[in-house]
Coordinates of C-alpha atoms in Angstrom, one line a residue:
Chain A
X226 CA 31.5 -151.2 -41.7
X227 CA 31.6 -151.3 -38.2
X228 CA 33.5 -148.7 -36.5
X229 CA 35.5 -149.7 -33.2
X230 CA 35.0 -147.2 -30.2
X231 CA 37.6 -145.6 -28.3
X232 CA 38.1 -148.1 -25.5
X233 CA 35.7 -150.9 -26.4
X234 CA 37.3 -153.8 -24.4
X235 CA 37.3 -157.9 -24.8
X236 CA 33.4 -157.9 -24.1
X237 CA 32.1 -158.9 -27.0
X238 CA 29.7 -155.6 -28.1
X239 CA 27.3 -156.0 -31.2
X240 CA 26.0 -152.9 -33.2
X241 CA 22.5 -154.6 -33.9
X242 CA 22.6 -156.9 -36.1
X243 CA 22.4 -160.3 -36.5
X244 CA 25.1 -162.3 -38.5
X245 CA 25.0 -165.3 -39.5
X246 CA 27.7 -167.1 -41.4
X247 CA 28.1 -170.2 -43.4
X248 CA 31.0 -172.7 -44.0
X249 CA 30.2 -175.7 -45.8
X250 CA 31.9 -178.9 -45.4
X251 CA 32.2 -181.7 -47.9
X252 CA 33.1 -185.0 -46.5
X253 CA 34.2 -187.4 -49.2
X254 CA 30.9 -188.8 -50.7
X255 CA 28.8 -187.3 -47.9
X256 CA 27.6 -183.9 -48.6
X257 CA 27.0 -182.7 -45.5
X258 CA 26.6 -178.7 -45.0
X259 CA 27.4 -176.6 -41.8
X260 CA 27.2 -173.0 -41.3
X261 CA 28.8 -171.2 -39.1
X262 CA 26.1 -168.4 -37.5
X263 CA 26.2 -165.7 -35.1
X264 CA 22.9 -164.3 -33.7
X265 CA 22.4 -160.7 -32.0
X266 CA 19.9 -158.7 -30.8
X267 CA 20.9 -155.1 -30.2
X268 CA 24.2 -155.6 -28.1
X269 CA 24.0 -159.2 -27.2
X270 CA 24.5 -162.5 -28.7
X271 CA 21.1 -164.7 -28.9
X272 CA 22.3 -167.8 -27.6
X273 CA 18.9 -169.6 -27.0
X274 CA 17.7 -170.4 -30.3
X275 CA 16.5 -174.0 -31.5
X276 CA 16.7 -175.6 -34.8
X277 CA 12.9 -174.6 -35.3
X278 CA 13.7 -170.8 -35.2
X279 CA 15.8 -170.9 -38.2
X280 CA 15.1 -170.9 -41.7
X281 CA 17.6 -172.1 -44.1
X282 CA 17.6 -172.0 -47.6
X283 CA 20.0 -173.4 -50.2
X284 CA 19.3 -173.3 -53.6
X285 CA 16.7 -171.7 -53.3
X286 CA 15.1 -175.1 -51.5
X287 CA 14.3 -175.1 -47.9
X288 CA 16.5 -177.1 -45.8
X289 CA 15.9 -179.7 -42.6
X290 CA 18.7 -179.0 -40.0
X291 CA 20.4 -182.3 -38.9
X292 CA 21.8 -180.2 -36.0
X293 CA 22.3 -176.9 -34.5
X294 CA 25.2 -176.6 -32.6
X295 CA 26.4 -173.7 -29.7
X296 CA 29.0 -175.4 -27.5
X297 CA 32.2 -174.5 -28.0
X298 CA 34.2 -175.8 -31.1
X299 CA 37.8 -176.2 -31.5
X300 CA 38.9 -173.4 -33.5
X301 CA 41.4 -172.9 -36.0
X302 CA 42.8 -169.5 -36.4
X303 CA 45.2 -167.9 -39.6
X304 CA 46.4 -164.8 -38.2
X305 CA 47.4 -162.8 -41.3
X306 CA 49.3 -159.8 -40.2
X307 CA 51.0 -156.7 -42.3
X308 CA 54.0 -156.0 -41.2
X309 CA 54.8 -153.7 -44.0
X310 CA 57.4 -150.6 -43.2
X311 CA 54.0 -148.2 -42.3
X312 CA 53.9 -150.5 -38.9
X313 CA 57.5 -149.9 -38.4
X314 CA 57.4 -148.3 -34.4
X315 CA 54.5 -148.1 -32.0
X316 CA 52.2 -149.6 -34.4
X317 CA 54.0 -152.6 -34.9
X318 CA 54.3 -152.8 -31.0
X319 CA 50.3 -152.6 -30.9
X320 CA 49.7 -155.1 -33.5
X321 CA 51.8 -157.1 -31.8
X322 CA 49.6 -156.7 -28.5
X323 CA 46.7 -157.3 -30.7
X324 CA 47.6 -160.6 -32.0
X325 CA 48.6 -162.1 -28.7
X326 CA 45.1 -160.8 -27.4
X327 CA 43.8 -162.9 -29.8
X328 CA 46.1 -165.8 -28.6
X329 CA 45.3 -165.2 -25.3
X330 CA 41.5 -165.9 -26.1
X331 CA 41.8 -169.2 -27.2
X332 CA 41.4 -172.1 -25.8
X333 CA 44.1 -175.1 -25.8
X334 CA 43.0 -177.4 -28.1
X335 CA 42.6 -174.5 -30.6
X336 CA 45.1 -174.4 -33.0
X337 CA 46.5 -171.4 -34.9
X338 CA 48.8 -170.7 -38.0
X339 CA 50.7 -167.0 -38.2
X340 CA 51.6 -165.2 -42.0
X341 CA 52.6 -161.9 -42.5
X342 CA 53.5 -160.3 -45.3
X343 CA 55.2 -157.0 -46.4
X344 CA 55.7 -157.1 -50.4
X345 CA 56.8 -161.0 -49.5
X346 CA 54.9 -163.2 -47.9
X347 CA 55.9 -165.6 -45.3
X348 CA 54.4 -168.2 -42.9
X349 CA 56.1 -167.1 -39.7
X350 CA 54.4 -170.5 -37.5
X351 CA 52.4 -173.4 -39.6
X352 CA 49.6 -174.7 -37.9
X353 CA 49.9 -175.9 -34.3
X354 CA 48.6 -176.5 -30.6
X355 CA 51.8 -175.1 -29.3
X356 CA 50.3 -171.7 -28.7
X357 CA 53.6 -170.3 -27.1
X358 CA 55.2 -171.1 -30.5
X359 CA 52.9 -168.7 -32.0
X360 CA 53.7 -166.0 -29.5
X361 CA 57.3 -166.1 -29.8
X362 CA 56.7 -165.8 -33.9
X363 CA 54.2 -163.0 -33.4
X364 CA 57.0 -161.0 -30.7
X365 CA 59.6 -161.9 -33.7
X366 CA 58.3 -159.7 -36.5
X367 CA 59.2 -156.6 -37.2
X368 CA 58.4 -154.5 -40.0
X369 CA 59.6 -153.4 -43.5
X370 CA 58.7 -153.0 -47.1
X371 CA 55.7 -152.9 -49.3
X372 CA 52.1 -154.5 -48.7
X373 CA 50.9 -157.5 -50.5
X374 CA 47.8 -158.4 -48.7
X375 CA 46.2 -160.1 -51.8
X376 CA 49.1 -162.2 -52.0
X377 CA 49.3 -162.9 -48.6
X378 CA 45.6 -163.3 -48.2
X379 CA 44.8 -165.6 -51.0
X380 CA 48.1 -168.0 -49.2
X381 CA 46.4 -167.7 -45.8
X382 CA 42.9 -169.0 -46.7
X383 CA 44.6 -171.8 -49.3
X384 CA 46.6 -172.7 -46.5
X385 CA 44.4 -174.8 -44.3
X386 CA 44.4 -176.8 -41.2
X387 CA 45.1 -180.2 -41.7
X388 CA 42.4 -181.1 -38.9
X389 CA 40.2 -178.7 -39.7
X390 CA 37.5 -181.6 -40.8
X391 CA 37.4 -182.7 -37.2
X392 CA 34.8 -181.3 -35.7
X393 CA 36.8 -177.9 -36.0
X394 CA 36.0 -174.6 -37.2
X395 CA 38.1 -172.3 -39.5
X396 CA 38.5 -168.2 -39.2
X397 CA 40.9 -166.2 -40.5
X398 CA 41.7 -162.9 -39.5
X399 CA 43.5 -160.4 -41.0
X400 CA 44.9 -156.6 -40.2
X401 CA 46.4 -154.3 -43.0
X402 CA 46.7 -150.3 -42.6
X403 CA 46.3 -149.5 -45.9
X404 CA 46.1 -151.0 -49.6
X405 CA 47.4 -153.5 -51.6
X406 CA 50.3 -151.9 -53.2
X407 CA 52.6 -155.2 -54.5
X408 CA 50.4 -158.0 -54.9
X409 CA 50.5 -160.5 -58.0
X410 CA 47.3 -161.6 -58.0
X411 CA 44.5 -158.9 -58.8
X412 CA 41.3 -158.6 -55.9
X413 CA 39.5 -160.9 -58.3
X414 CA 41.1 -163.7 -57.8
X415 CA 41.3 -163.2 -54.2
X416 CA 37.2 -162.3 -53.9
X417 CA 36.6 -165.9 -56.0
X418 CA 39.0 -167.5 -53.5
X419 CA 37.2 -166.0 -50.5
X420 CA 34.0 -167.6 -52.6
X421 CA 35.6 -171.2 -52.4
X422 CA 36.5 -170.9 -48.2
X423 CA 35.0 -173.0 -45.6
X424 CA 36.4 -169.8 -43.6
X425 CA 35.3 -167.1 -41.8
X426 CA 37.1 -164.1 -42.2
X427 CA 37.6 -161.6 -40.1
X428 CA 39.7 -158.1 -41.1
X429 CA 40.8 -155.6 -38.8
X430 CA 41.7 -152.1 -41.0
X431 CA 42.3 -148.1 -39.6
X432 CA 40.2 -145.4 -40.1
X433 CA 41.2 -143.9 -43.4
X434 CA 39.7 -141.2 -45.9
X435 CA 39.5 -144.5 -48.5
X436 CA 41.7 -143.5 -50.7
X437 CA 41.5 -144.7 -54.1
X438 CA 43.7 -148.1 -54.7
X439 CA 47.1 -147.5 -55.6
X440 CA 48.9 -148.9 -58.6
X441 CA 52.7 -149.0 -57.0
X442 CA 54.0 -152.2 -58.2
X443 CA 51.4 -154.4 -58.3
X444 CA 50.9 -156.0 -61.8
X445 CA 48.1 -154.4 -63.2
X446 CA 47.1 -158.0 -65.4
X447 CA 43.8 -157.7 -64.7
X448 CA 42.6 -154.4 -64.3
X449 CA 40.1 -152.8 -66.5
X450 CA 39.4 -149.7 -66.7
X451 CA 35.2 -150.1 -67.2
X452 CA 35.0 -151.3 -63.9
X453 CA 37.4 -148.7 -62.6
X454 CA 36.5 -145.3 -63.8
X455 CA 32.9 -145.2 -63.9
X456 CA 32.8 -141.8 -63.0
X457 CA 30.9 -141.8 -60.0
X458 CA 33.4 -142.5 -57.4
X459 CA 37.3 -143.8 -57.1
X460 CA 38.3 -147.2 -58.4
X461 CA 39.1 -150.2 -56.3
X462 CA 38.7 -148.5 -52.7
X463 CA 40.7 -151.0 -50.5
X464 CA 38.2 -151.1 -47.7
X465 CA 35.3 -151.5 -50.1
X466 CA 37.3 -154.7 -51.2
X467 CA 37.9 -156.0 -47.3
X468 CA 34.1 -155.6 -47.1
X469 CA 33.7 -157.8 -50.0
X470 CA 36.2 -160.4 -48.8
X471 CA 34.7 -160.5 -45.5
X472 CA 31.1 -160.4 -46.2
X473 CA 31.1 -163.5 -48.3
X474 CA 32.6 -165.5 -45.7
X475 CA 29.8 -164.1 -43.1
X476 CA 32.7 -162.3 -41.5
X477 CA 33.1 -158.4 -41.0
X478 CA 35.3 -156.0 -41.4
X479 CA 36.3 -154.3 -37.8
X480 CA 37.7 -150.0 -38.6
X481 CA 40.2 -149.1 -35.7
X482 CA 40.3 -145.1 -35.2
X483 CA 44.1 -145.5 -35.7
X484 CA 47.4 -147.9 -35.7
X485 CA 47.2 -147.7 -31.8
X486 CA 43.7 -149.0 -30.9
X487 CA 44.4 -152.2 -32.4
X488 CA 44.5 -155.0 -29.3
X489 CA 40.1 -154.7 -28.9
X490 CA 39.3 -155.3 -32.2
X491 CA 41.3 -158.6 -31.9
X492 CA 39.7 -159.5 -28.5
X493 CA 36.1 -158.3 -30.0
X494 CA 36.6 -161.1 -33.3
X495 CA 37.7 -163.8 -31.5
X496 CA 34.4 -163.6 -28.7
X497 CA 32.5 -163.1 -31.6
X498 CA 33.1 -165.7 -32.9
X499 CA 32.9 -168.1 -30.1
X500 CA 29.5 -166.9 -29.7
X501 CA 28.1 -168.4 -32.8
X502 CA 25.7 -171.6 -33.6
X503 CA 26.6 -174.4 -35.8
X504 CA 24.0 -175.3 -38.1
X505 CA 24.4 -178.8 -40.1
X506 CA 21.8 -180.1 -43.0
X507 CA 22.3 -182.2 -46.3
X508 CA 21.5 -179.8 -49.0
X509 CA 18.2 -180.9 -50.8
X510 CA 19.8 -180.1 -54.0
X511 CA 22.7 -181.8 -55.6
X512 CA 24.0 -179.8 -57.8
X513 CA 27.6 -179.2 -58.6
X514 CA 28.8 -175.3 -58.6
X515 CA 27.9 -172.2 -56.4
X516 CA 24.8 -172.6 -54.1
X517 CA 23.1 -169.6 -52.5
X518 CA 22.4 -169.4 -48.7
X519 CA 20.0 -167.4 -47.0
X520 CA 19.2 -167.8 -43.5
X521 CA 16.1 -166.2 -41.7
X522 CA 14.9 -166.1 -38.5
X523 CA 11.3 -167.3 -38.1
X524 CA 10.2 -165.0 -35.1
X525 CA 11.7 -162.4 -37.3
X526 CA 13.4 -160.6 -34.7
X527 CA 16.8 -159.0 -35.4
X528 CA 18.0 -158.9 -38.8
X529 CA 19.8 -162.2 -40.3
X530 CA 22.8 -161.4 -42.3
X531 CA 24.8 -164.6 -43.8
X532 CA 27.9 -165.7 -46.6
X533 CA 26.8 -165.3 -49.8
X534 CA 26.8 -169.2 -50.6
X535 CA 29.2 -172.0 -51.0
X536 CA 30.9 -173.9 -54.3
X537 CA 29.9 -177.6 -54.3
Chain B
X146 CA 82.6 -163.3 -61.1
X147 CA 84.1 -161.7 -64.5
X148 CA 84.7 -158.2 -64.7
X149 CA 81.8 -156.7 -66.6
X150 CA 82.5 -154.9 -70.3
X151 CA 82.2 -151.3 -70.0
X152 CA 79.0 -149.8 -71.4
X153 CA 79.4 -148.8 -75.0
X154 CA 77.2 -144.8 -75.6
X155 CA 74.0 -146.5 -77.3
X156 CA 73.9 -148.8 -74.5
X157 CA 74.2 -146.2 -71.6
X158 CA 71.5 -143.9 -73.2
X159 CA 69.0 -146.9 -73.6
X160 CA 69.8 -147.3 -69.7
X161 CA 69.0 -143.8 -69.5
X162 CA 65.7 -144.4 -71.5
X163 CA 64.5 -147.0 -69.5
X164 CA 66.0 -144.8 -66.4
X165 CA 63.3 -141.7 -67.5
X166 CA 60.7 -144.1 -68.4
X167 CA 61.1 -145.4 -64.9
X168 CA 60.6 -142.1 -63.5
X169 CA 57.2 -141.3 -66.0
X170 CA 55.9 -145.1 -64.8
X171 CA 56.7 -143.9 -61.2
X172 CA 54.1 -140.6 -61.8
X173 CA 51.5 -143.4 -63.4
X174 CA 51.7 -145.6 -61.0
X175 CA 51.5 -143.3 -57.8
X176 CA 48.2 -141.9 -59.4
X177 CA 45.7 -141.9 -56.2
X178 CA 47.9 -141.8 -53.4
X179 CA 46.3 -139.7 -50.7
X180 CA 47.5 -136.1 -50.6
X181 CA 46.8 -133.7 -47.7
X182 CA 43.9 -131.5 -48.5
X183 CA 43.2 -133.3 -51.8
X184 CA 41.5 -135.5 -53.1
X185 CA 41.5 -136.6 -57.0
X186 CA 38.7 -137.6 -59.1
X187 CA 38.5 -141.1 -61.0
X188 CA 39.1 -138.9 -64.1
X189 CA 41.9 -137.0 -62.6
X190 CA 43.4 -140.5 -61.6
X191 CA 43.3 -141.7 -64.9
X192 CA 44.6 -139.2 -66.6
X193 CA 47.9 -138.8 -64.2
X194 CA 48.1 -142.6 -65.1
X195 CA 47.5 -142.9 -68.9
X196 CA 50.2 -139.7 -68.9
X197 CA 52.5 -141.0 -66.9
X198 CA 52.1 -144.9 -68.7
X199 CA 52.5 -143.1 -72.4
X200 CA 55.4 -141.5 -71.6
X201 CA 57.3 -144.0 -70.0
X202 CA 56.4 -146.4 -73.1
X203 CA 58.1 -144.3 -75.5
X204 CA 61.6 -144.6 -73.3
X205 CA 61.0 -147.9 -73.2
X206 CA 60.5 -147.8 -77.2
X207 CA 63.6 -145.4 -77.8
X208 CA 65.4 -147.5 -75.8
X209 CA 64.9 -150.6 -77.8
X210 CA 65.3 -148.8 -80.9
X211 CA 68.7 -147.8 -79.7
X212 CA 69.6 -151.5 -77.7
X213 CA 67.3 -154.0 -79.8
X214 CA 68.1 -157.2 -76.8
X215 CA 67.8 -154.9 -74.3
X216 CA 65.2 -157.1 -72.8
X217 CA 64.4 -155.2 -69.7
X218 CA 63.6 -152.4 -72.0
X219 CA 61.2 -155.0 -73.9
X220 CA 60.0 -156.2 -70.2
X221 CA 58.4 -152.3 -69.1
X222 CA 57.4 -151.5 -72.5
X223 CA 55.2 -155.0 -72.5
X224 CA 54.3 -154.2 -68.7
X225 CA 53.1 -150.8 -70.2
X226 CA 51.2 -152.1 -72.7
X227 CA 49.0 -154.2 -70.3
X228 CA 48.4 -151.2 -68.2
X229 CA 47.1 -149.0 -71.2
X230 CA 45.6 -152.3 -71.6
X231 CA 46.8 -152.9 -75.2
X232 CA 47.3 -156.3 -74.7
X233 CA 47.8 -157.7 -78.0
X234 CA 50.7 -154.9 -78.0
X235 CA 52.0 -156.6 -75.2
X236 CA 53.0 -160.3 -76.5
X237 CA 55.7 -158.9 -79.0
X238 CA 57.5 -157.1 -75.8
X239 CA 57.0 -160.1 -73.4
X240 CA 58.0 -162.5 -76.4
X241 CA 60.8 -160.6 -76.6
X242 CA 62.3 -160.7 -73.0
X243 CA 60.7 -164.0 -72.0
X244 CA 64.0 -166.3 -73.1
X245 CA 66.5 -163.4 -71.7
X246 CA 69.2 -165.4 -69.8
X247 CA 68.2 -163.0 -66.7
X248 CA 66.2 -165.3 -65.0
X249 CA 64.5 -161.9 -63.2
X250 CA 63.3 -160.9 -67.0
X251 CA 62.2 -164.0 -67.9
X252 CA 60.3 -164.8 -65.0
X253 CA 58.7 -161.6 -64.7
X254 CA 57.4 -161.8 -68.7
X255 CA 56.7 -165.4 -68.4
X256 CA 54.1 -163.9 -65.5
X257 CA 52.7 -161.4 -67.4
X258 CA 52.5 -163.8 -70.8
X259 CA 50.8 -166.4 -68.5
X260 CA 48.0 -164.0 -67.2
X261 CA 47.4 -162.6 -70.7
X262 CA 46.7 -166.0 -71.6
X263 CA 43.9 -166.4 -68.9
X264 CA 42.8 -163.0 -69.8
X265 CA 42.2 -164.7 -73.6
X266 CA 40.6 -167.8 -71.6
X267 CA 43.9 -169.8 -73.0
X268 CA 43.9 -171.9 -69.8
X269 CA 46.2 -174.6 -70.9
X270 CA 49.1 -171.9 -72.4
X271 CA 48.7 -170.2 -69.3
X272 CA 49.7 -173.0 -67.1
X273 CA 52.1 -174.1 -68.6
X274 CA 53.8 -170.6 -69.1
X275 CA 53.5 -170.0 -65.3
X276 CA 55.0 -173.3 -64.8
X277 CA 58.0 -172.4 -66.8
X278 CA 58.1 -169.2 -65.1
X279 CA 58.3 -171.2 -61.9
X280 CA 61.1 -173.9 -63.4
X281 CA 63.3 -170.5 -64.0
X282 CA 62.8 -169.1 -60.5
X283 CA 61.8 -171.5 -58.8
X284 CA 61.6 -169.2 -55.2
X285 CA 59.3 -167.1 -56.8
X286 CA 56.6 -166.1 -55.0
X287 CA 54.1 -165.0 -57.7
X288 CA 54.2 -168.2 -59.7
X289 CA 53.0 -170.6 -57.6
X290 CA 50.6 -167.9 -56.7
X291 CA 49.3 -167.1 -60.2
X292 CA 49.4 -171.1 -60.7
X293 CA 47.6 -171.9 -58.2
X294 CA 44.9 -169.6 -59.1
X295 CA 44.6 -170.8 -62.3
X296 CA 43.8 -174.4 -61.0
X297 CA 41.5 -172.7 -59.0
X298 CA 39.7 -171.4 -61.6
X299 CA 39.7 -174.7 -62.9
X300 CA 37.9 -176.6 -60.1
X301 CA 41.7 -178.3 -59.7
X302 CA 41.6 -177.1 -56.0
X303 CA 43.4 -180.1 -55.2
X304 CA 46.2 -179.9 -57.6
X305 CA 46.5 -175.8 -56.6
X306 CA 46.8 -176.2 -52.9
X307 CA 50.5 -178.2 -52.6
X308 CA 52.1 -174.8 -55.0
X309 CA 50.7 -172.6 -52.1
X310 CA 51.9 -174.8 -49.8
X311 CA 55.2 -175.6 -51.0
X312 CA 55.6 -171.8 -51.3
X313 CA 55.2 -170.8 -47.7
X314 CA 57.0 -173.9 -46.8
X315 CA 60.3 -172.5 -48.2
X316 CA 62.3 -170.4 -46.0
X317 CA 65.2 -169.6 -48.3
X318 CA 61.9 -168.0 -50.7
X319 CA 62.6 -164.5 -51.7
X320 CA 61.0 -162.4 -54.5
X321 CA 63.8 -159.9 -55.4
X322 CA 62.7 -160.2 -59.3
X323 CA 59.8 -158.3 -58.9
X324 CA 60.5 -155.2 -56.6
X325 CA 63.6 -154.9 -58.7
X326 CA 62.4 -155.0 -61.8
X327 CA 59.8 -152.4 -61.2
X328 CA 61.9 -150.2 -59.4
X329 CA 64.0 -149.9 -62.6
X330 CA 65.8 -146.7 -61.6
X331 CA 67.8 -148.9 -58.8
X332 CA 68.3 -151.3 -61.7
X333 CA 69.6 -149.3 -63.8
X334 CA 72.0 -147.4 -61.2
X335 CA 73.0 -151.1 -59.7
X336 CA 72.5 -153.3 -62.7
X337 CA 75.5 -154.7 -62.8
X338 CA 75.9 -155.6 -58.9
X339 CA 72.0 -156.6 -59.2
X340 CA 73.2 -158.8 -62.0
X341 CA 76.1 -160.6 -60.5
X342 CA 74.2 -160.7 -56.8
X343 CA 71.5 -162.8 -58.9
X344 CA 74.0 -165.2 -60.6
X345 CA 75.1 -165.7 -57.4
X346 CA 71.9 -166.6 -55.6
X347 CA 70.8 -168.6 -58.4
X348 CA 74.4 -170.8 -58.3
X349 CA 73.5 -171.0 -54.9
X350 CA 70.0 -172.4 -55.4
X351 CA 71.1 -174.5 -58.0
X352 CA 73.4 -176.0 -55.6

């Protein structure tokens, strides 16, 4: 995980690495792929590269870009924000000025959709254009309650953009200050829909000692105790899972050194993600179910780091 | 709203059951919570929760032998039972308080019967056991959650979607069932205004 400076600002700071992400989308009876990939080379975004300097693999089966893409794409953004009674004060007043950060960094044709969720979960603005809409949700919320980010999650990346096919990319981005504690559905379920997302997600957490997961009043249907006590380290560490979620979506998870340092990690998602390439191809191999990506670059410089794969 | 019949002895001490049983599922379930200057092990963990789950089971257990239909009683004791994960232990319970005429126990064991279905790969019960759940509450939030992820599961995307949607679509949507019935020790102390503030949001809903 990356951890967020004191002070870092809206310039758009990479630690090193280069990330590449991949959304696939599935026109009806066209099975075209894009991925959604961000290049960097020690603190900058590589915006220079050609179709030739990638390598893409799906499959296992090397792939023939039909395009690679780096103007600007209309973006559509699922802010999904915990407003659970641990934000209640100042920390609900910085989210606040985090999320309208993010706003502020869109551009007008981008839409956005707003959920946030205490122990219930509730879609504060559905998708729109009207950014101001947003705001006035967003300066509306105010906190209380217990934290059902799986819950909440799982709703925010089901819930997509109507438009989101036209020539439009998806990211969600999420902030919670601690774990789960009231959720229905288990991590599982919300890894396998992370899995299933044309998405990339984005999460925005606070420094923490990583507690183990708490059991408060969460249902408990499918945990299992092999895979929680295996004796070498605490079971179901929240920001292990918000590594997970993120990671197979090609996102990241962003750790701000407390509740009040929110507002950069917001303005540091959203440039980094306008700074990535859209890479299109028809998959060589038609087969129904999960298909592996890996991305490489050819000139090797810079490390390539990509989702996990895509269900067909 | 009726006045409510007084509590007959056997009936207040299998509140008082579930009310201690509350109390030991409380300890279980708070198992991990950061401490200052402490951190437990995994082994530690467990142990605070398979005590604190074991104990609240038997209230829940000398509360039903004292109040047979006291299906709230049957609800925790089958939410127990999944936690210990003794899951065929868990149907008689959840049978028990799945047809209670609170639509808060129902719902809740309709959940928990629907998800031990998945966990037994019973797709088809579970669906339509989390539909049922969702036709007796129907502002639930975990039903057309747990439904939808079932669908999921089953490559039914497009069937799963409209229950998510439908669900933050409603406005009115509130999931009292599920805070209050874990947080027994409030429903025991306010059952009976719990009870009648329920009847009255579900005439409402009805309406």
């Amino acid at each position: 995980m990356r951890r967020l400076a004191c002070g870092v600002i809206a310039a758009v700071v990479f630690a090193g690495a280069v990330t590449i992400a991949a959304q696939q989308r599935i026109r009806s009876g066209i099975s075209a792929v894009q991925l959604d990939v961000l290049v960097t080379d020690g603190n900058r975004a590589v915006r220079d590269l050609k179709a030739e300097d990638f390598e893409v693999l799906d499959y296992g089966a090397p792939q023939t870009l039909d395009s690679v893409r780096t103007e600007l794409m209309p973006v559509s953004l699922m802010l999904v924000l915990d407003t659970s009674a641990s934000l209640t004060g100042p920390p609900l007043e910085e989210l606040k000025r985090g999320a309208l950060a993010a706003l502020d960094s869109l551009d007008p044709q981008d839409t956005v959709a707003l959920l946030t969720f205490s122990h219930q979960v509730s879609l504060r603005q559905d998708w729109t254009h009207r950014h101001e809409d947003v705001e006035r949700a967003i300066r509306e919320a105010r906190a209380s309650g217990d934290t059902s980010l799986w819950d909440a999650l799982y709703a925010g990346i089901s819930h997509r953009d109507p438009v989101r096919y036209q020539d439009r990319r998806s990211l969600v981005v999420f902030f919670s200050d601690g774990a789960d504690s009231a959720s229905w559905l288990p991590e599982s379920a919300l890894l396998e829909r992370a899995r299933r997302t044309d998405a990339v997600i984005y999460g925005i957490t606070v420094r923490s000692d990583d507690s183990p997961a708490m059991l408060l009043n969460r249902s408990g249907v499918e945990l299992e105790k092999p895979a929680l006590f295996d004796g070498t380290r605490p079971f179901g560490t929240w920001t292990t899972t918000f590594e997970r979620i993120t990671g197979l979506t090609g996102g990241q998870l962003f750790e701000a050194p407390s509740r009040m340092r929110l507002v950069s990690a917001f303005e540091r998602i959203i440039g980094e993600f306008r700074t990535r390439y859209v890479l299109t191809y028809r998959p060589t191999v038609d087969v129904a179910g999960w298909h592996a990506v890996k991305v490489n670059l050819k000139n090797g410089k810079g490390q390539v780091r990509v989702r996990t794969g895509y269900m067909r | 709203m009726q006045a409510l019949l007084p509590l007959s002895k056997s009936q207040q001490a299998a509140m008082a059951a579930v009310s201690r049983g509350v109390e030991a599922e409380a300890q279980g379930n708070a198992a991990g919570q950061p401490q200052p200057g402490r951190r437990a092990s995994a082994r530690q963990i467990q142990e605070q929760q398979t005590n604190g789950w074991s104990r609240a089971a038997t209230e829940y257990e000398a509360a039903l032998s004292l109040e047979p239909g006291y299906r709230l009683a049957s609800l925790r004791l089958g939410r127990m039972r999944v936690l210990q994960g003794r899951f065929d232990d868990a149907l008689a319970p959840l049978e028990a308080a799945r047809d209670d005429s609170d639509p808060r126990v129902s719902y809740l064991a309709l959940l928990y019967l629907g998800s031990l279905s998945e966990r037994n790969r019973r797709f088809d019960d579970a669906e339509r056991v989390y539909r049922d759940a969702l036709r007796r509450y129907p502002r639930g939030q975990s039903a057309p959650l747990a439904l939808a992820n079932l669908l999921t599961r089953a490559g039914r995307e497009a069937e799963a979607l409209p229950f998510v949607k439908a669900m933050l679509g409603d406005e009115r949507r509130v999931e009292p069932l599920w805070t209050l019935a874990i947080r027994p020790m409030q429903d025991v102390r306010d059952y009976a205004q719990a009870l009648a503030e329920l009847v009255a949001e579900v005439e409402e809903s009805v309406e």
